[in-house]
XYZ file of C-alpha atoms in Angstrom:
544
model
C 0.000 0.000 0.000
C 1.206 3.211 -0.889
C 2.034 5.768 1.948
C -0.407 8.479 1.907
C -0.228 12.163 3.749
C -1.449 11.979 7.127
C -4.708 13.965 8.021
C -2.577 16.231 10.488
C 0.074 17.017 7.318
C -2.470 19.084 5.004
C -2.652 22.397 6.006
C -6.225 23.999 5.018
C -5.097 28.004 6.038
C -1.890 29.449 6.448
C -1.805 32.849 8.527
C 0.360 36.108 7.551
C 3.704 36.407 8.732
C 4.101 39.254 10.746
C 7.736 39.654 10.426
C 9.778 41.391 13.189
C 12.730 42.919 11.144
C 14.421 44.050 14.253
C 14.798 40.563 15.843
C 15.544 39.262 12.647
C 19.083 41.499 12.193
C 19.738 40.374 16.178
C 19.840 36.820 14.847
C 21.905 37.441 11.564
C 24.568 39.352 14.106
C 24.261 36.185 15.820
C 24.652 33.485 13.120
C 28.062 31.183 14.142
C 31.503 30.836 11.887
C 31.858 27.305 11.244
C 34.579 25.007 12.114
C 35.891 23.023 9.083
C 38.115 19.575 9.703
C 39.413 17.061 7.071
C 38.023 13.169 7.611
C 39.803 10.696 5.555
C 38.256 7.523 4.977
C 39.314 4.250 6.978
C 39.021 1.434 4.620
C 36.722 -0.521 1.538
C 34.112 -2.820 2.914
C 31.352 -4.688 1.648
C 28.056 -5.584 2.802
C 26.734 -9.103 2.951
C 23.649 -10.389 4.304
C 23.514 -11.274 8.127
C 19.609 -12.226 9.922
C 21.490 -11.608 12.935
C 21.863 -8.147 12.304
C 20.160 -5.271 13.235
C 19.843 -4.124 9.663
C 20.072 -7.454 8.657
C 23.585 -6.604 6.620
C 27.134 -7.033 8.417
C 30.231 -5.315 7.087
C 33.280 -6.824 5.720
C 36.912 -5.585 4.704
C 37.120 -5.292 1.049
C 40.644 -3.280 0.485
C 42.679 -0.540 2.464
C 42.130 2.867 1.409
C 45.409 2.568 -0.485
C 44.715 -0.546 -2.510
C 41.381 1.482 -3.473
C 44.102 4.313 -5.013
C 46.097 1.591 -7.213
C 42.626 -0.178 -8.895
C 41.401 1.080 -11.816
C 37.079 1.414 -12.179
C 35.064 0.466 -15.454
C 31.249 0.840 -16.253
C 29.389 -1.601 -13.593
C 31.896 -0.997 -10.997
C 31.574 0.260 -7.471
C 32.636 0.295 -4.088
C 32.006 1.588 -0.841
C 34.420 3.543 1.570
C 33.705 3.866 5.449
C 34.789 6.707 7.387
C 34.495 5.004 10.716
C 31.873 7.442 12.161
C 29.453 9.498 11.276
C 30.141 13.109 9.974
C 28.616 16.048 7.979
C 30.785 17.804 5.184
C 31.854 17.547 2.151
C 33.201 14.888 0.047
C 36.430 15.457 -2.383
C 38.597 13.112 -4.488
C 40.548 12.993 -7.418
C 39.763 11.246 -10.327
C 42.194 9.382 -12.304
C 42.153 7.733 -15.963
C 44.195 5.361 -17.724
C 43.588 4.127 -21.453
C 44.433 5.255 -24.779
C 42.143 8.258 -25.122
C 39.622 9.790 -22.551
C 36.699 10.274 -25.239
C 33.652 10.737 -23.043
C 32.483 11.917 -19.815
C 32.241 9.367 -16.550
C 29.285 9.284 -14.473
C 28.932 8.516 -11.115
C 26.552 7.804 -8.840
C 27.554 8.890 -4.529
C 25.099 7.484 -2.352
C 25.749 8.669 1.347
C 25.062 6.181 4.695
C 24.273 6.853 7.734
C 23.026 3.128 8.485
C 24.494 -0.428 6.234
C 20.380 0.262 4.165
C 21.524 3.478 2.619
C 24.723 1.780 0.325
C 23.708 -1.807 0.710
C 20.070 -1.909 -0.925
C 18.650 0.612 -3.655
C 17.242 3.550 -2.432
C 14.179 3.296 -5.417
C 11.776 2.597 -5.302
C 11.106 4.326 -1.452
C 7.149 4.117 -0.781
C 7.337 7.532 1.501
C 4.909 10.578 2.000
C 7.363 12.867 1.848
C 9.460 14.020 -0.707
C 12.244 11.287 -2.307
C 14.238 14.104 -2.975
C 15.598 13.726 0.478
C 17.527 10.656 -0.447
C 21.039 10.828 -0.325
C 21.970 9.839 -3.618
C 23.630 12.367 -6.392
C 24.456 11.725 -10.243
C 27.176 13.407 -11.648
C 29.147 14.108 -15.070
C 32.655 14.517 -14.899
C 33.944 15.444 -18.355
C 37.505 16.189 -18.401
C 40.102 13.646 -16.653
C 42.379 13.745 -14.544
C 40.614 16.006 -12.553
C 39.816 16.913 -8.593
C 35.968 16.723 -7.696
C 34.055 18.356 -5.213
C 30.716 18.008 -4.187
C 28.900 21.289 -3.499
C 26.083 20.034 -1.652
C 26.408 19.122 2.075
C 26.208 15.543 2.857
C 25.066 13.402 6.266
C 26.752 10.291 6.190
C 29.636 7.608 7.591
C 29.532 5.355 4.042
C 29.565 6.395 0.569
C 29.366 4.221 -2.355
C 30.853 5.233 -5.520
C 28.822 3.593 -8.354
C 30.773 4.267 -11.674
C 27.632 4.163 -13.951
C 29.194 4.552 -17.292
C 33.184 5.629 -19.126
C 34.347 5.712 -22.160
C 35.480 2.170 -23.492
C 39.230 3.557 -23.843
C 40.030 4.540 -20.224
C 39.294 3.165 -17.022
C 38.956 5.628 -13.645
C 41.028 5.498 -10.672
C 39.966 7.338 -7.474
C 42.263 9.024 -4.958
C 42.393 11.155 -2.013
C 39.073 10.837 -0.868
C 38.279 13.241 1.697
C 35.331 14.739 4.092
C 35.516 18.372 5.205
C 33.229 17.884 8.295
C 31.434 21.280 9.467
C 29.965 22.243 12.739
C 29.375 25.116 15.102
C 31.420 23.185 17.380
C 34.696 21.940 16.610
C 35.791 18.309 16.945
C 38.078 18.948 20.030
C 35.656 21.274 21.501
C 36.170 21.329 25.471
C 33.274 19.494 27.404
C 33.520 18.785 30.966
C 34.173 15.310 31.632
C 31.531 12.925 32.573
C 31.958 11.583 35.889
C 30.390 8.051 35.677
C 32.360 5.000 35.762
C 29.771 2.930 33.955
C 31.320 2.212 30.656
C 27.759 1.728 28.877
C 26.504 5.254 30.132
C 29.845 6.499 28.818
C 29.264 5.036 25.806
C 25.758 6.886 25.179
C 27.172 9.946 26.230
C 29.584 9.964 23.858
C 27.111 8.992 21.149
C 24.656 12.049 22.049
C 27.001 14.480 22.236
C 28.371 13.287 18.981
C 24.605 13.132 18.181
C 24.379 16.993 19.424
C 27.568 18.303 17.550
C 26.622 17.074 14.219
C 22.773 18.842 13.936
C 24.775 21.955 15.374
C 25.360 24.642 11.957
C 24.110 28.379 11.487
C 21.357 26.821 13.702
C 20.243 23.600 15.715
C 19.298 21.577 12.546
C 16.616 18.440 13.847
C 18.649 16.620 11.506
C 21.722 17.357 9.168
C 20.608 14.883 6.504
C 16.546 15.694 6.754
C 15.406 17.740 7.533
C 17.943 20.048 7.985
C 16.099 23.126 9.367
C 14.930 24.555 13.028
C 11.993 22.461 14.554
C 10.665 24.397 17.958
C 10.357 21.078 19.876
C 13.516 19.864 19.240
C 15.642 23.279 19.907
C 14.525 22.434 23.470
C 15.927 19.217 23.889
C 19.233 20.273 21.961
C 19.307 23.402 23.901
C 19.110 21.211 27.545
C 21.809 19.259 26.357
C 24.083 22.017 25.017
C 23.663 23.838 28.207
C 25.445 20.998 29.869
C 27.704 20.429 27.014
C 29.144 22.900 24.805
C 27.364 25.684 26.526
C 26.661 27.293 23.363
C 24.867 30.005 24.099
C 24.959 32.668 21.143
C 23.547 29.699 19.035
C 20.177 29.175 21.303
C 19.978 32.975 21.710
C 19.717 33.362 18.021
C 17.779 30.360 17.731
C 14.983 31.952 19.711
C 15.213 35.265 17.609
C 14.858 33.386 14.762
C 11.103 32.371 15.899
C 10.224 35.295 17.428
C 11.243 37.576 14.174
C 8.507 35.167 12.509
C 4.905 35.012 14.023
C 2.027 34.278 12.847
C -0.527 37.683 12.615
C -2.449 35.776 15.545
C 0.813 35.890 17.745
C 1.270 32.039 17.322
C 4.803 30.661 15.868
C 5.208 28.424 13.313
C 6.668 24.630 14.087
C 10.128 25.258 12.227
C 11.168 28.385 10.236
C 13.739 28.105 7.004
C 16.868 30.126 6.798
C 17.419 30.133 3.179
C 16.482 31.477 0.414
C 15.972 34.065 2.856
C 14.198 33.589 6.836
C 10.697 32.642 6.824
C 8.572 30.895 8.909
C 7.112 27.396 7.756
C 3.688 26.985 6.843
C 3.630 23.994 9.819
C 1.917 24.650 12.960
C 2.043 22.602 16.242
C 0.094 23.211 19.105
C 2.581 21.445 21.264
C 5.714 23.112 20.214
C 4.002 26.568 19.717
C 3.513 26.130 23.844
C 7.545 25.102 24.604
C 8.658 28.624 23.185
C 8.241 29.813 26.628
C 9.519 27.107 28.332
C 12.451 27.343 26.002
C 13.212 31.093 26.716
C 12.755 30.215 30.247
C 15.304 27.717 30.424
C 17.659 29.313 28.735
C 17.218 32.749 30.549
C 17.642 30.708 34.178
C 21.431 29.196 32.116
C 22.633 31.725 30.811
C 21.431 34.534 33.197
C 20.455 36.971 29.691
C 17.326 38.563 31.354
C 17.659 41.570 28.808
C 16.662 38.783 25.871
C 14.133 37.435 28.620
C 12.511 40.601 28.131
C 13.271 41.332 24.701
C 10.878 38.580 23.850
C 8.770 38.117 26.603
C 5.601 39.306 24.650
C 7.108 36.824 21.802
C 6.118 34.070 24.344
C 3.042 35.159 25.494
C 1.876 35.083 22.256
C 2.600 31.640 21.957
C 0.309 30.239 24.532
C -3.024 31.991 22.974
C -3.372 29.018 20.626
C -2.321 26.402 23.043
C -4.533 27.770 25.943
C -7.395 28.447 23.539
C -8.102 24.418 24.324
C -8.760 24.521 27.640
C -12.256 23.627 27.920
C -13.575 26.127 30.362
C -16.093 23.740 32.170
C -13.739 20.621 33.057
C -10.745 22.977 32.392
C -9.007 20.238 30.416
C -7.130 20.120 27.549
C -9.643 18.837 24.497
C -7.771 18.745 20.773
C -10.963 18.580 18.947
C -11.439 22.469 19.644
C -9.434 23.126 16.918
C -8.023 20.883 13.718
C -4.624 22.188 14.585
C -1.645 19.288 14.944
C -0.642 18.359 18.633
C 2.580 16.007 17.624
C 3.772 14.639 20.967
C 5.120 11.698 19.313
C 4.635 9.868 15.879
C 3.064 7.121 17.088
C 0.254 6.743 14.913
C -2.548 5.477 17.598
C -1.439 8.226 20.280
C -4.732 10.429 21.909
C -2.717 13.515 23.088
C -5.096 15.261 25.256
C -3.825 14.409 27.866
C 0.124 14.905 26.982
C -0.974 18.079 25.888
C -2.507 18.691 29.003
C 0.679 18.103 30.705
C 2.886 20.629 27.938
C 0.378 23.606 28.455
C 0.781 23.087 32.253
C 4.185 22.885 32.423
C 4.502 26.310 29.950
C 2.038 27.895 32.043
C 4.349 27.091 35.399
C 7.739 27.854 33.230
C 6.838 31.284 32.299
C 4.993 31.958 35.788
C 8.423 31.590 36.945
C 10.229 33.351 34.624
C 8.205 36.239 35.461
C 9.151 36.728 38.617
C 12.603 36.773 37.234
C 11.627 40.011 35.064
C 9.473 41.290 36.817
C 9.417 40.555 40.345
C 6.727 43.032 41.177
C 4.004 41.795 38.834
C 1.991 38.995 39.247
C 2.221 35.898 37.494
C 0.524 35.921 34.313
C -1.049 32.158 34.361
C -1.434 32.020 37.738
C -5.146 31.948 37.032
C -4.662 28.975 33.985
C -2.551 26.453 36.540
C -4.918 26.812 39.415
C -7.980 25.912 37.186
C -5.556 22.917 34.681
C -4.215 21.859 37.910
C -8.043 20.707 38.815
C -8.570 19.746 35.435
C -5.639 17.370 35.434
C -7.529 15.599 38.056
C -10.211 14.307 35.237
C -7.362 12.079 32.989
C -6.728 10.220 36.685
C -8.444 7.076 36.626
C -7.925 5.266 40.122
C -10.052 2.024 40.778
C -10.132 -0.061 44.394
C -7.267 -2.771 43.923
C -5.197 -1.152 41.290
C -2.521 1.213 40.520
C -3.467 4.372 39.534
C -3.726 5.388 35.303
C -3.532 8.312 33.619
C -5.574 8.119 30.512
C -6.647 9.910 27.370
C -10.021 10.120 25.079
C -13.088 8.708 25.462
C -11.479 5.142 25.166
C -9.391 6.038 28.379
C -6.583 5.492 26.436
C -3.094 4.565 28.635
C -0.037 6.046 26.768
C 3.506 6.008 27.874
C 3.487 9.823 26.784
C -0.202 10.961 28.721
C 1.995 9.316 31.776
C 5.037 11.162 31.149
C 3.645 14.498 31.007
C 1.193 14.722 33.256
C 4.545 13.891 35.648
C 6.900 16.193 34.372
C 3.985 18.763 34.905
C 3.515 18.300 38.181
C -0.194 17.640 38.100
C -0.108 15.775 41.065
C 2.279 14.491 43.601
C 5.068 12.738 42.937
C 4.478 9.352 45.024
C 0.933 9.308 42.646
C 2.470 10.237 39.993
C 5.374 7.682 40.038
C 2.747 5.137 40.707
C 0.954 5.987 37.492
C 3.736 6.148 35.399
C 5.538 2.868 36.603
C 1.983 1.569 35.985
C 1.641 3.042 32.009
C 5.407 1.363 31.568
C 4.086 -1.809 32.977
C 0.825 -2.188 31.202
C 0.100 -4.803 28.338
C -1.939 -2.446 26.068
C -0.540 0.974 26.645
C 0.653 3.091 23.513
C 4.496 3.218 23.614
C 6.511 5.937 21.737
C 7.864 5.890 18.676
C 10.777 8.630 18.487
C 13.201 9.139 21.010
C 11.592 12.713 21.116
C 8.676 10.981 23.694
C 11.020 8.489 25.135
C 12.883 11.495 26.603
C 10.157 12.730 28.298
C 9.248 9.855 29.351
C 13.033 9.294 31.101
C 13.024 12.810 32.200
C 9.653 11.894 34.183
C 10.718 8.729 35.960
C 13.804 10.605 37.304
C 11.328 13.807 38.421
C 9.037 11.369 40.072
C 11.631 9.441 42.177
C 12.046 6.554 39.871
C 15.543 7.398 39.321
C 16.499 3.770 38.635
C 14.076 2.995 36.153
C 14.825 5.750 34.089
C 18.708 5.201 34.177
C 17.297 1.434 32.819
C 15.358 2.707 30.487
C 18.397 4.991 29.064
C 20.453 1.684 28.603
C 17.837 0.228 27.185
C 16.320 2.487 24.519
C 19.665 4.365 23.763
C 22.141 1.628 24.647
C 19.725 -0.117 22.288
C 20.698 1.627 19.450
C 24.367 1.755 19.691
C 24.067 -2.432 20.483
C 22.381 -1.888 16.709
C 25.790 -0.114 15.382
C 24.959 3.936 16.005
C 27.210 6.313 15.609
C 24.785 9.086 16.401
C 21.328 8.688 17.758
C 18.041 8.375 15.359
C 14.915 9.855 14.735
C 13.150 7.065 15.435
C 14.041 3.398 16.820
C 12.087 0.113 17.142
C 14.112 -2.331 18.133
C 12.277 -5.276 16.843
C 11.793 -3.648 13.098
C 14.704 -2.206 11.926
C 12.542 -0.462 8.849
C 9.853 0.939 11.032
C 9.209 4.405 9.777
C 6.824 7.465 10.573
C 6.776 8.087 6.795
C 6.509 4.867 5.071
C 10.440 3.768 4.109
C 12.893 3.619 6.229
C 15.515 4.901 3.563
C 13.616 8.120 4.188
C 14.596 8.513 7.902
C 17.243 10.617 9.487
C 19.801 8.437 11.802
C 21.713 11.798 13.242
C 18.704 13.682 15.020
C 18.548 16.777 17.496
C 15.841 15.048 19.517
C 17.554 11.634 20.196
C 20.630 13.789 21.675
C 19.083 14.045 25.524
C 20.973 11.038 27.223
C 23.860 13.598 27.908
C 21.446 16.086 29.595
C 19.511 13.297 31.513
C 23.185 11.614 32.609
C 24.797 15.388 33.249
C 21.847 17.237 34.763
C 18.562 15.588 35.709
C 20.597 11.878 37.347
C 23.763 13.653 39.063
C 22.726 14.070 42.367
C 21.607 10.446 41.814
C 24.354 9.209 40.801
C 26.514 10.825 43.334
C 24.233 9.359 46.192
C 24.648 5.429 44.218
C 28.182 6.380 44.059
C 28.577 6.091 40.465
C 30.605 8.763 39.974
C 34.335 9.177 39.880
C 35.823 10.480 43.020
């Protein structure tokens, strides 16, 4: 069956930009120099077939990088190179010929890996709703050899196959110097303070997020470098957590938040991602959820960095942003109900999810974020949504299903849907106390039919809770389990999505079309760094 456009993808109206010149020229001031780095390749391997596999496809040496330099390429040919991790950059090599006469062009087809699928099956047909022109494949026409190639277009990847599609029939190729220049806000030896665990694992995953976090880091926090290369609103919170405790990259979040606030919509709401080039705009996307975390992302990164003069710069930038999102409260139960408006409330791509609830949980937790961050500005004036958490924080009370002889639920919808996400965020909320609401949660992990996430996105969230609630254990398992996970299935960086039991399990129909270096799979270093060290330290986990 052929993957069609979900229901929450077509957009019937798209409001005005009202754009905010002055905050735009704040961000351009802001926009980072990139470092530049050469990555050679580390060998030729092949692919063969392996069930036991992850991908189902285990690598094997083929030739050394200089064996690859002394054979000579004809039509038919090709070969992949591994660069031993994943970068972003831009490939080079020379191109060599031998034969009588060089009397055509050669072609060549690049196709770029992140994961053994990319360069080990075909990339067409890819049965995906959004565009194929996200693959990472490229044609190209070289017409006069010998000759040094460059590829303008930034690439994603850790393998590329070189396909030689056609040559003249008097000359053969040869290919040499093959080279990455990786790019990144950050540079590769960028200081970081150490992490003090002993574990090796958690090392491990540490390594891999901040890895994760360096790559999707450019002239902004891209949600990923490969696709969709652009600034999503959800995911500059997560990256902007983790950077905090990281790289502490500060200028880049700062001009990351001008970005959306030199972009609203003419009804003060923000758009779910915004474009930098041609020139800035705003995307026609709109999420309820993410259009809520603008505050909670200016909050956060007013109480790290201690800038309460951008605080206040856009403080009526983040107001705006809760009209839509508040504009659901029903005002009899004073819950959260979606069907108010047809706008899209993401909180995860699984398909079955009833967010309500979750969404319940986000509007809260803005409401209490900027409520503090208010008395920050502007310690003599009352909270602005003092009003909204009393009455949501008596709403929350109607997605609590407790029944004699059972654990407590928090559920969704008129099916009383349980969802690892509902759980999550009416925690990390604070809806209700945290012995009830560990209870809950612990019970929406344990129960047969609840709806588990898809992206690492809600698994985050749903880590971040079980630490919040006192289930500091269970989230440190759940971290070894969901991110370990994926680097047990050979990542270099973390992906946009994961299911461990079907490696081609997509939210848009192919797997070839998903991006294995994403923003919102970067967290483990903020939930090992920030939200576990006091936990740790009291375990004694840490290094003395």
């Amino acid at each position: 069956m052929a993957a069609s456009v979900p229901e929450n993808q077509k957009i019937d109206v798209t409001l005005e930009t009202k754009f905010n010149a002055a905050f735009a020229e704040v961000a351009e001031a802001l926009k980072p120099t990139l470092y530049e780095w050469i990555d050679e390749p580390q060998g030729v391997i092949c692919f063969v077939p392996d069930e036991t596999a992850y991908f189902k496809w285990r690598s094997e040496h083929r030739m050394t990088i200089g064996e690859l330099e002394k054979h000579e390429w004809t039509k038919g040919d090709d070969f992949i190179v591994d660069f031993g991790g994943h970068r972003v950059g831009y490939l080079a090599f020379h191109l060599g010929a031998v034969g009588v006469n060089i009397d055509a062009p050669c072609r060549l087809r690049l196709v770029f890996g992140e994961v053994p699928t990319d360069v080990a099956e075909d990339l067409h047909p890819c049965n995906t709703w959004i565009s194929t022109s996200w693959l990472p494949d490229e044609t190209i026409n070289v017409d006069w050899l010998p000759t040094d190639v460059s590829l303008p277009r930034r690439s994603s990847f850790r393998y590329v196959r070189i396909q030689v599609l056609d040559n003249g029939p008097k000359f053969r190729v040869t290919f040499s110097r093959l080279r990455a220049t990786a790019v990144s806000a950050v540079g590769p030896s960028a200081p970081v303070p150490a992490l003090p665990l002993v574990d090796a694992q958690l090392r491990a995953i540490d390594a891999a997020a901040m890895h994760t976090l360096r790559d999707c880091m450019h002239t902004v926090f891209e949600d990923g470098p490969r696709r969709d290369r652009r600034l999503w609103l959800g995911d500059l919170r997560l990256q902007a957590l983790t950077n905090y405790a990281s790289f502490a990259h500060f200028a880049l979040v700062k001009r990351c938040l001008y970005l959306f606030a030199a972009v609203p919509r003419t009804n003060a709401s923000l758009p779910a991602c915004v474009y930098e080039f041609p020139a800035l705009r705003g995307a026609s996307d709109y999420i309820v959820d993410y259009d809520a975390l603008f505050g909670v992302t200016l909050a956060e990164y007013v109480s790290a960095s201690g800038d309460l003069e951008t605080g206040r710069a856009l403080w009526e930038t983040a107001l705006g942003s809760m009209r839509g999102p508040l504009a659901h409260i029903d005002p009899d139960t004073h819950r959260f109900i979606g069907a108010r408006t047809s706008a899209w409330k993401f909180c995860d791509w699984a398909e079955e999810l009833h967010t309500d609830a979750s969404m319940h949980g986000v509007v809260l937790l803005s409401c209490k974020k900027l409520n503090a961050l208010a008395s920050q500005l502007f310690p003599d004036a009352p909270p602005p949504f003092a009003g909204d958490v009393a009455r949501m924080m008596a709403g929350a009370q109607g997605f609590l299903r407790e029944e004699e002889g059972q654990e407590p639920l928090f559920v969704s919808g008129p099916d009383a849907q349980v969802s690892w996400a509902s759980a999550a965020w009416l925690s990390l909320s604070s809806a209700f106390h945290a012995p009830l609401a560990k209870r809950a949660l612990l019970a929406a992990l344990a129960h047969p039919a609840a709806v588990r996430p898809l992206t690492p996105y809600c698994f985050h969230h749903v880590a971040e809770a079980l630490a919040v609630v006192g289930a500091e254990r269970e989230c440190v398992a759940l971290v070894r389990e969901y991110w370990g996970g994926m680097l047990a299935a050979g990542a270099d960086t973390f992906w946009e999505c994961f299911d461990p039991l079907d490696a081609r399990r997509s939210p848009y129909g192919d797997c070839h079309n998903n991006s294995y270096c994403h923003a919102w799979s970067c967290t483990p270093s903020y939930l090992l760094r920030v939200v576990l060290r006091d936990w740790f330290e009291k375990e004694g986990m840490t290094l003395r």
